[in-house]
Coordinates of C-alpha atoms in Angstrom, one line a residue:
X3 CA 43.0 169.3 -144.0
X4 CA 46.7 169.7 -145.2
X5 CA 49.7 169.5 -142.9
X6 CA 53.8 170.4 -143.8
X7 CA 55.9 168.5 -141.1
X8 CA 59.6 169.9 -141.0
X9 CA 61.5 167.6 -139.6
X10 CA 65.9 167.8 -139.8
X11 CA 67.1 165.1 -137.7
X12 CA 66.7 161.1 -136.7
X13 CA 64.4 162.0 -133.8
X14 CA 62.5 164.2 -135.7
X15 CA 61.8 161.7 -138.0
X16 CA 60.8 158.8 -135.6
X17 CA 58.4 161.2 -133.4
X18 CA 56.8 162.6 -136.7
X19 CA 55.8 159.3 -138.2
X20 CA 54.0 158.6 -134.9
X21 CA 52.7 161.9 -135.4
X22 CA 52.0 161.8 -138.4
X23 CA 50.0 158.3 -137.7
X24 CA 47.8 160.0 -135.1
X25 CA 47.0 162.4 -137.3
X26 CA 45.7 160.1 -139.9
X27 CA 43.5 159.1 -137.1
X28 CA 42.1 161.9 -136.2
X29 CA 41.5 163.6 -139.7
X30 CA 40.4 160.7 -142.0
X31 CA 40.6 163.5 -145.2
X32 CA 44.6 164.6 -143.6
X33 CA 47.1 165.0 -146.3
X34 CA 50.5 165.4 -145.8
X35 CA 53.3 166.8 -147.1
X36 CA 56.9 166.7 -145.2
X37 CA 60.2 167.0 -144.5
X38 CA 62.0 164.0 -142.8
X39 CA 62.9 160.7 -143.3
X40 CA 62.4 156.8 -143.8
X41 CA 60.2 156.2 -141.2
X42 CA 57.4 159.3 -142.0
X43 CA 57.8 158.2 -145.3
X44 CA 56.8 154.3 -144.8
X45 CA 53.5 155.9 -143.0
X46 CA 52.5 157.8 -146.0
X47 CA 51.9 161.4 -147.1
X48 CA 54.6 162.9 -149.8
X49 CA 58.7 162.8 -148.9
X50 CA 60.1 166.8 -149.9
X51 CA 63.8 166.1 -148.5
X52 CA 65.3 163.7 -146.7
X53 CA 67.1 164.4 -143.2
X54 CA 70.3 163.6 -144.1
X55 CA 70.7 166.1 -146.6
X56 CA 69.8 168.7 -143.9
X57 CA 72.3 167.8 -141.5
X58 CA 74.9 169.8 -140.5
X59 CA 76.0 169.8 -136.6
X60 CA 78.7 172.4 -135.0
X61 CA 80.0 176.3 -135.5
X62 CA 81.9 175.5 -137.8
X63 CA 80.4 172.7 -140.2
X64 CA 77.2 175.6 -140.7
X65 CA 79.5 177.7 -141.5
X66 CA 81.0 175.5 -144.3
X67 CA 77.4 174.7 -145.6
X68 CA 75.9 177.7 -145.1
X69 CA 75.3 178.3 -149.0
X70 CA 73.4 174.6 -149.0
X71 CA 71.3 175.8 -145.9
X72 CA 69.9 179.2 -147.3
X73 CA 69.0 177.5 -150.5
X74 CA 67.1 174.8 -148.4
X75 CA 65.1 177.7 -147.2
X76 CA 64.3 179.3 -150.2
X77 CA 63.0 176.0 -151.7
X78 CA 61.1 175.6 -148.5
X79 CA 59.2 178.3 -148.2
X80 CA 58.1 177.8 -151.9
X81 CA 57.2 174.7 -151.5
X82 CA 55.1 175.5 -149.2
X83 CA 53.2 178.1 -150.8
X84 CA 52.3 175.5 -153.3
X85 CA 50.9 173.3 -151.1
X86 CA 49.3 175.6 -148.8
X87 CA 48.3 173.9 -146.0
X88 CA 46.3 174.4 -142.9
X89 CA 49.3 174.1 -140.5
X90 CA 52.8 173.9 -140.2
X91 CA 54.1 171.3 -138.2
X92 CA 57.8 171.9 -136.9
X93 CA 59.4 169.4 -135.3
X94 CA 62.7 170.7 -133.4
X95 CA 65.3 171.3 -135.5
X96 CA 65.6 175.2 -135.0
X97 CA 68.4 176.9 -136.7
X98 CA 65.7 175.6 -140.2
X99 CA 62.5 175.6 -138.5
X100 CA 62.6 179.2 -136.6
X101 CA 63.6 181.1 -140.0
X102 CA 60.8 178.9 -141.8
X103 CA 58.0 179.8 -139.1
X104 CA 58.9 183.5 -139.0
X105 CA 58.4 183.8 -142.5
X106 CA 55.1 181.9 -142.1
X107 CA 53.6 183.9 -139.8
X108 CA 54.2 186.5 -141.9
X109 CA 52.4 184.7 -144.6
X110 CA 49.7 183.9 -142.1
X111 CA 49.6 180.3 -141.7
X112 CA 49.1 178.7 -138.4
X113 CA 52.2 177.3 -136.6
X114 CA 52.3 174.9 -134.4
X115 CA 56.0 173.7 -132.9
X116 CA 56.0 169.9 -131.2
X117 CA 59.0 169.4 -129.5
X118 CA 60.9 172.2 -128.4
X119 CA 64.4 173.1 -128.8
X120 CA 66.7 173.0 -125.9
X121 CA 66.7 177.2 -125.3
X122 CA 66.6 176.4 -121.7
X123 CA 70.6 175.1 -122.7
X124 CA 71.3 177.8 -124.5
X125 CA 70.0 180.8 -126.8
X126 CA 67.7 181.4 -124.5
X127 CA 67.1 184.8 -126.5
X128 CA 65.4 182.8 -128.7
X129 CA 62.2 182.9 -126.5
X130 CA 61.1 186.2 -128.0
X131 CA 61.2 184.6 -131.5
X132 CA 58.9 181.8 -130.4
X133 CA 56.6 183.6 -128.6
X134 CA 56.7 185.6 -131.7
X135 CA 56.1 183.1 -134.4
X136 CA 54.7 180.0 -133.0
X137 CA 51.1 179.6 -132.5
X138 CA 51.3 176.8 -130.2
X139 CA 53.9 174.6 -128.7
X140 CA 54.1 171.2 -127.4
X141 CA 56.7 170.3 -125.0
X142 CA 58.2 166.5 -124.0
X143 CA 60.2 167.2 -121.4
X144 CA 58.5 167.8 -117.8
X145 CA 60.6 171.0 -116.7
X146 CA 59.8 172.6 -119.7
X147 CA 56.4 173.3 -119.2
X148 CA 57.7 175.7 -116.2
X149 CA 60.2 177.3 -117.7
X150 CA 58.0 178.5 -120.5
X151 CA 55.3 179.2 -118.6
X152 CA 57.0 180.5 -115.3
X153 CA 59.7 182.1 -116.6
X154 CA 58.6 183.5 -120.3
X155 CA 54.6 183.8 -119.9
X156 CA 54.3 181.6 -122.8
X157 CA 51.6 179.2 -122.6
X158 CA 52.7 175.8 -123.9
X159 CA 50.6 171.7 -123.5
X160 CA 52.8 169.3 -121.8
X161 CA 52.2 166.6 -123.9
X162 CA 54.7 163.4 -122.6
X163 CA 57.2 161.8 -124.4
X164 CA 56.8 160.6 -127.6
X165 CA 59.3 158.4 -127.0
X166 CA 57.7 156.0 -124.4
X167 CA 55.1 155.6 -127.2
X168 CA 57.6 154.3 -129.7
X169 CA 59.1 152.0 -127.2
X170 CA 55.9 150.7 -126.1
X171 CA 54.0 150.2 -129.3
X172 CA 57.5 147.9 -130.3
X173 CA 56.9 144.3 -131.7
X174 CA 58.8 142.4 -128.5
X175 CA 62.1 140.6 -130.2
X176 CA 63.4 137.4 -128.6
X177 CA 67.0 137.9 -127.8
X178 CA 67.9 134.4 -129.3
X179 CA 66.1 134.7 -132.5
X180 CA 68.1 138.3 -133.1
X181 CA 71.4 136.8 -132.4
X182 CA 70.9 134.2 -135.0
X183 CA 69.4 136.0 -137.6
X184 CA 72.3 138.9 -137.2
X185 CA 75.0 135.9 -136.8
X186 CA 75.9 136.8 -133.2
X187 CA 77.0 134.8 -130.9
X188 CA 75.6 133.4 -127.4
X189 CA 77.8 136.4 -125.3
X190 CA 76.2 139.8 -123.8
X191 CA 75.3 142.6 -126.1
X192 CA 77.5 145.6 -125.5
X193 CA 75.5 148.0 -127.8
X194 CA 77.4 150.9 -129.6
X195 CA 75.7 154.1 -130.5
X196 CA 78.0 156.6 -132.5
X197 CA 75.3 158.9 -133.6
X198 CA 73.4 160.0 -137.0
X199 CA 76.1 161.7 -138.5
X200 CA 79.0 161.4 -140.3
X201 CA 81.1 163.4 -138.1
X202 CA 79.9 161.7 -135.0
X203 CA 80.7 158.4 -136.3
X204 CA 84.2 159.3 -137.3
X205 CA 85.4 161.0 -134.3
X206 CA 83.5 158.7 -131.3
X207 CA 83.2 155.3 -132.8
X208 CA 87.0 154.7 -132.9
X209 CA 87.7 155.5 -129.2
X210 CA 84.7 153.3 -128.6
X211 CA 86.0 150.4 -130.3
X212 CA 89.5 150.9 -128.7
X213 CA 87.8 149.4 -125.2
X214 CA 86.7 146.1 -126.9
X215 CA 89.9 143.7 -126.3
X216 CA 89.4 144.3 -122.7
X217 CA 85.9 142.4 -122.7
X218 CA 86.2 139.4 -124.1
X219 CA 83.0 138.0 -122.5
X220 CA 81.1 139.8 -123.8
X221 CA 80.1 140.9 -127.8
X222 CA 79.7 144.8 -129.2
X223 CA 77.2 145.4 -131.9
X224 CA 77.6 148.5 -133.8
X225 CA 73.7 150.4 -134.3
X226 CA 74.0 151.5 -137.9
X227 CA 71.7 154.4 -138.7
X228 CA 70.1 154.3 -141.8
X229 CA 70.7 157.4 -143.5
X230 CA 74.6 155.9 -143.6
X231 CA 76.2 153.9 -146.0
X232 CA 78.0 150.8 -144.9
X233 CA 81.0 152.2 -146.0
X234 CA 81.3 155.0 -142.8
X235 CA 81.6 152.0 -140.3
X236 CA 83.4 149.2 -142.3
X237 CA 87.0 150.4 -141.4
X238 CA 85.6 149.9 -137.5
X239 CA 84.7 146.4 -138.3
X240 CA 88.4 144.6 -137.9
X241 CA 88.0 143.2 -134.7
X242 CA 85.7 139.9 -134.9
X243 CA 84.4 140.7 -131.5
X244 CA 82.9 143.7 -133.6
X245 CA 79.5 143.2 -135.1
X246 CA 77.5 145.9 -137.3
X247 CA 73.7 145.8 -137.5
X248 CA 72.0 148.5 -139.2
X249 CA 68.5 150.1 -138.7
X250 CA 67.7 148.1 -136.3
X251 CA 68.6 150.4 -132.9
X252 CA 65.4 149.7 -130.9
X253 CA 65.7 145.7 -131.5
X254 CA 69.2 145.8 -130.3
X255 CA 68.6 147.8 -127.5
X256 CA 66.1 145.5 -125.5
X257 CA 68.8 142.6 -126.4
X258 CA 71.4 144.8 -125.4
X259 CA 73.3 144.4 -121.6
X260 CA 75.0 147.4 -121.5
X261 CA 76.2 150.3 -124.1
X262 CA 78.0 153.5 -124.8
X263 CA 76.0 156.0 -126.4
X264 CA 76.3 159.4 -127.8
X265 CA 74.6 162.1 -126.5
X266 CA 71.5 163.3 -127.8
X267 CA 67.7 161.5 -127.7
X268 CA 69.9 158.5 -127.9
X269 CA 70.7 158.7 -124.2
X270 CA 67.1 158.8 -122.7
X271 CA 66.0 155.7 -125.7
X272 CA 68.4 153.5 -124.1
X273 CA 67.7 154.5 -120.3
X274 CA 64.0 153.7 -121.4
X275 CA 65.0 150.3 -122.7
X276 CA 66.7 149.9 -119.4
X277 CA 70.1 149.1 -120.6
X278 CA 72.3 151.1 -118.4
X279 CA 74.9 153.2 -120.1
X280 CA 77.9 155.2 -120.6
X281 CA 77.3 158.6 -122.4
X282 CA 80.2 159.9 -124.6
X283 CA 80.7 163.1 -126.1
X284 CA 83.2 164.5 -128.7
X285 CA 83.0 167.1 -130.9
X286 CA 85.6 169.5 -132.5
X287 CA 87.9 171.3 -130.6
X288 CA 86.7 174.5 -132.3
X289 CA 82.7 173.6 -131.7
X290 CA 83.6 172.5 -128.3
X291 CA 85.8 175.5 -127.3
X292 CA 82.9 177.6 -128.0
X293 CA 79.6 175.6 -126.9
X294 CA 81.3 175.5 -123.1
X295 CA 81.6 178.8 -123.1
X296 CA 77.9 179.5 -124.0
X297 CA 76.0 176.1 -122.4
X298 CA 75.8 176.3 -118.2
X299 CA 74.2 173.3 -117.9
X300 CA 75.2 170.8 -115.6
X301 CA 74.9 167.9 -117.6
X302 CA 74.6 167.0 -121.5
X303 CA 72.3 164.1 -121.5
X304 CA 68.7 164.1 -121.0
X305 CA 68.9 161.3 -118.8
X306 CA 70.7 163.8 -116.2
X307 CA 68.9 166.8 -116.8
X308 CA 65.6 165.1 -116.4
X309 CA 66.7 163.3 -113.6
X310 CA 68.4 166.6 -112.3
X311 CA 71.5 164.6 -110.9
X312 CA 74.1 162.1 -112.3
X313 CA 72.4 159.0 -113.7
X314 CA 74.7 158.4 -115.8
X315 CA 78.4 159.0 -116.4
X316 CA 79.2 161.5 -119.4
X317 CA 82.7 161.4 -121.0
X318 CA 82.9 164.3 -122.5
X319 CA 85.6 165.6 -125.2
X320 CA 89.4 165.0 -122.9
X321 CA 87.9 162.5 -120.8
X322 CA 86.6 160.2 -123.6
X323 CA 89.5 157.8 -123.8
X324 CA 90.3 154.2 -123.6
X325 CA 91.3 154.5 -120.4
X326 CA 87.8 156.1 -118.7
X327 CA 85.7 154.1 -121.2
X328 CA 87.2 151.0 -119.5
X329 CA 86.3 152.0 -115.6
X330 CA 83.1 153.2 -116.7
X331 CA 81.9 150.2 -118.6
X332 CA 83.2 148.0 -115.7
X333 CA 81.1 149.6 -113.6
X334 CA 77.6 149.2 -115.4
X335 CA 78.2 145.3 -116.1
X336 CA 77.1 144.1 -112.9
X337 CA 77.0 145.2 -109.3
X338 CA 75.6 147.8 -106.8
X339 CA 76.2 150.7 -109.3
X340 CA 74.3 148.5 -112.4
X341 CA 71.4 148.2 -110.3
X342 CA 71.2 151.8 -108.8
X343 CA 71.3 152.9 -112.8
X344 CA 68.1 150.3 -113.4
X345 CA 66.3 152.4 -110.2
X346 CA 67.1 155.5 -111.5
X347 CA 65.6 154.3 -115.2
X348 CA 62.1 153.5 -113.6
X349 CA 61.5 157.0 -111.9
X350 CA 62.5 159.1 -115.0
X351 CA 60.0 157.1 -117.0
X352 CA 57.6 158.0 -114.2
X353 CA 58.6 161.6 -114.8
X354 CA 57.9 161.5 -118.8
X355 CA 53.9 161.5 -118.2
X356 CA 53.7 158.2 -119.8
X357 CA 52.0 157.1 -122.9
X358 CA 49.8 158.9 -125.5
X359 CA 52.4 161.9 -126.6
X360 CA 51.5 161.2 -129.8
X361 CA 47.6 161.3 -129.9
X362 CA 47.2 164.0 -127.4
X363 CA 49.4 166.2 -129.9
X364 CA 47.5 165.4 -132.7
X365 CA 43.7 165.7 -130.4
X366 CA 45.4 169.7 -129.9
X367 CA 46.5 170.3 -133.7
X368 CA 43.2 169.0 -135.3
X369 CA 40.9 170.6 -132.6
X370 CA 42.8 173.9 -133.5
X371 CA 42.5 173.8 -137.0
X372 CA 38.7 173.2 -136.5
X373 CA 38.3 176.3 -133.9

């Protein structure tokens, strides 16, 4: 059978190549067309666009881009005509996805949406599109299932996180053997997780760096993504207590002692590699100014929002300066607090529904196809 994965972002493109892998399990004839990134494309199938041509993040950078983004759809949805396959996959990603799938379902071809986006944070209107346009859903995310199904009357499979799967299906790295082959020395790992994007390296990496004198005992690793060039995070490597490793976040993680992430998936990867953590958050004032005025939640990572309570600390635009950064990262280093963090790690992990996201996802989509 024939599958089209869209998938916009980093995350998208680490939970599709698993996906994409149980597929190839369960349909020995599957072929594959997609839109993602480095890691669907080292599985197999056929690469249409890579992610980080697709991504734009706030108000106002759509705004600037907007001419690049309609012609992205257009191209999509003839693309896809020419390939017509069995099933759309979309993977997140929603401002793309949702205009793709309505015009698919238009066109008749099944849709099946794994992963949902965050409506229950905001857009919430959104629910009558989906229940419109997608065939099925598959959520991650525990409280999901309820608010879709309790709140909407829109039948969704609860599938786990795909993201314990990742984690656990690892090669193990010996902390020793990564500090010599990256030419680190014997100190902690401070790991520091600016993000995907361009703009999210430039404005949060430099206040994250700014805390580094202050811990001499310890060494900060910077997790290059791999859809940057080394250029982005040269001018943040001055310091020699600065160290840059790219594509390589889930091997420095389970080296790591402590780190200050970005929000986003990145949050809940690192409270699953039990590295407690500091979440920071800044975007611009204009994006900002208008996302507080339209999100409620309570929190901004996923570690809290699963969790339902304050896991984690989240500096967020004002309060992400030197001076917080400092007091927080003292406090996750060692001590009462540390350890309280580690607790709190092990029960949301029991909350994710544990292994298998992947293959159950792929059991549904295949059966479907079938019926």
């Amino acid at each position: 059978m024939k599958y089209y994965i869209i998938a916009g972002e980093a995350s998208g493109d680490l939970h599709g190549s698993n996906l994409m892998k149980a597929l190839y399990k369960e349909d020995a004839n599957a072929e594959i067309r997609f839109w993602g990134g480095d890691l669907m494309e080292n599985v197999g199938g056929t690469l249409v666009k890579h992610y980080r041509d697709l991504a734009f993040m706030g108000f106002i950078e759509v705004l600037f881009n907007l001419k690049t983004i309609l012609n992205n759809i257009k191209f999509c949805k003839k693309d896809i005509e020419e390939f017509n396959p069995d099933a759309i996959i979309f993977i997140d990603y929603p401002g793309f996805n949702m205009r793709i799938a309505s015009w698919a379902k238009q066109k008749g071809i099944p849709t099946h949406y794994y992963i949902s986006p965050q409506i229950w944070a905001w857009k919430e209107n959104r629910i009558k599109a989906i229940k419109r346009d997608f065939d099925y859903m598959y959520v991650i995310l525990p409280f999901e299932k309820d608010f879709y199904e309790n709140k909407h009357n829109y039948a969704v499979d609860f599938v786990g996180h795909p993201l314990i799967d990742a984690i656990e299906n690892r090669k193990t790295v010996n902390a020793d053997d990564f500090k010599k082959e990256h030419k680190l020395d014997e100190k902690p790992i401070i790991a520091l997780l600016p993000g995907s994007r361009k703009q999210e390296i430039n404005t949060k990496l430099k206040i994250m760096i700014s805390a580094v004198n202050d811990f001499p005992d310890y060494q900060f690793v910077i997790a290059g993504a791999p859809s940057q060039d080394y250029e982005i995070y040269e001018p943040y490597l001055q310091n020699k207590n600065v160290h840059f490793i790219s594509n390589k976040t889930y091997d420095l993680l389970s080296v790591s002692h402590a780190a200050l992430v970005t929000s986003g998936t990145a949050t809940l990867e690192t409270a699953l590699f039990k590295v407690p953590e500091v979440v920071c958050y800044k975007g611009s004032w204009i994006s900002y100014q208008i996302a507080k005025r339209i999100i409620t939640l309570k929190y901004i990572s996923l570690v809290n929002l699963i969790m339902d309570k304050e896991v984690v600390k989240e500096l967020i635009q004002g309060e992400l300066n030197t001076k917080n950064l400092k007091l927080e990262l003292n406090k996750i280093l060692e001590g009462k607090h540390r350890e309280t963090m580690l607790e709190n790690f092990d029960l949301l992990e029991e909350k994710l529904g544990g292994i298998g996201a992947s293959e159950k996802t792929a059991q549904l989509i295949v059966s479907r196809i079938k019926k």
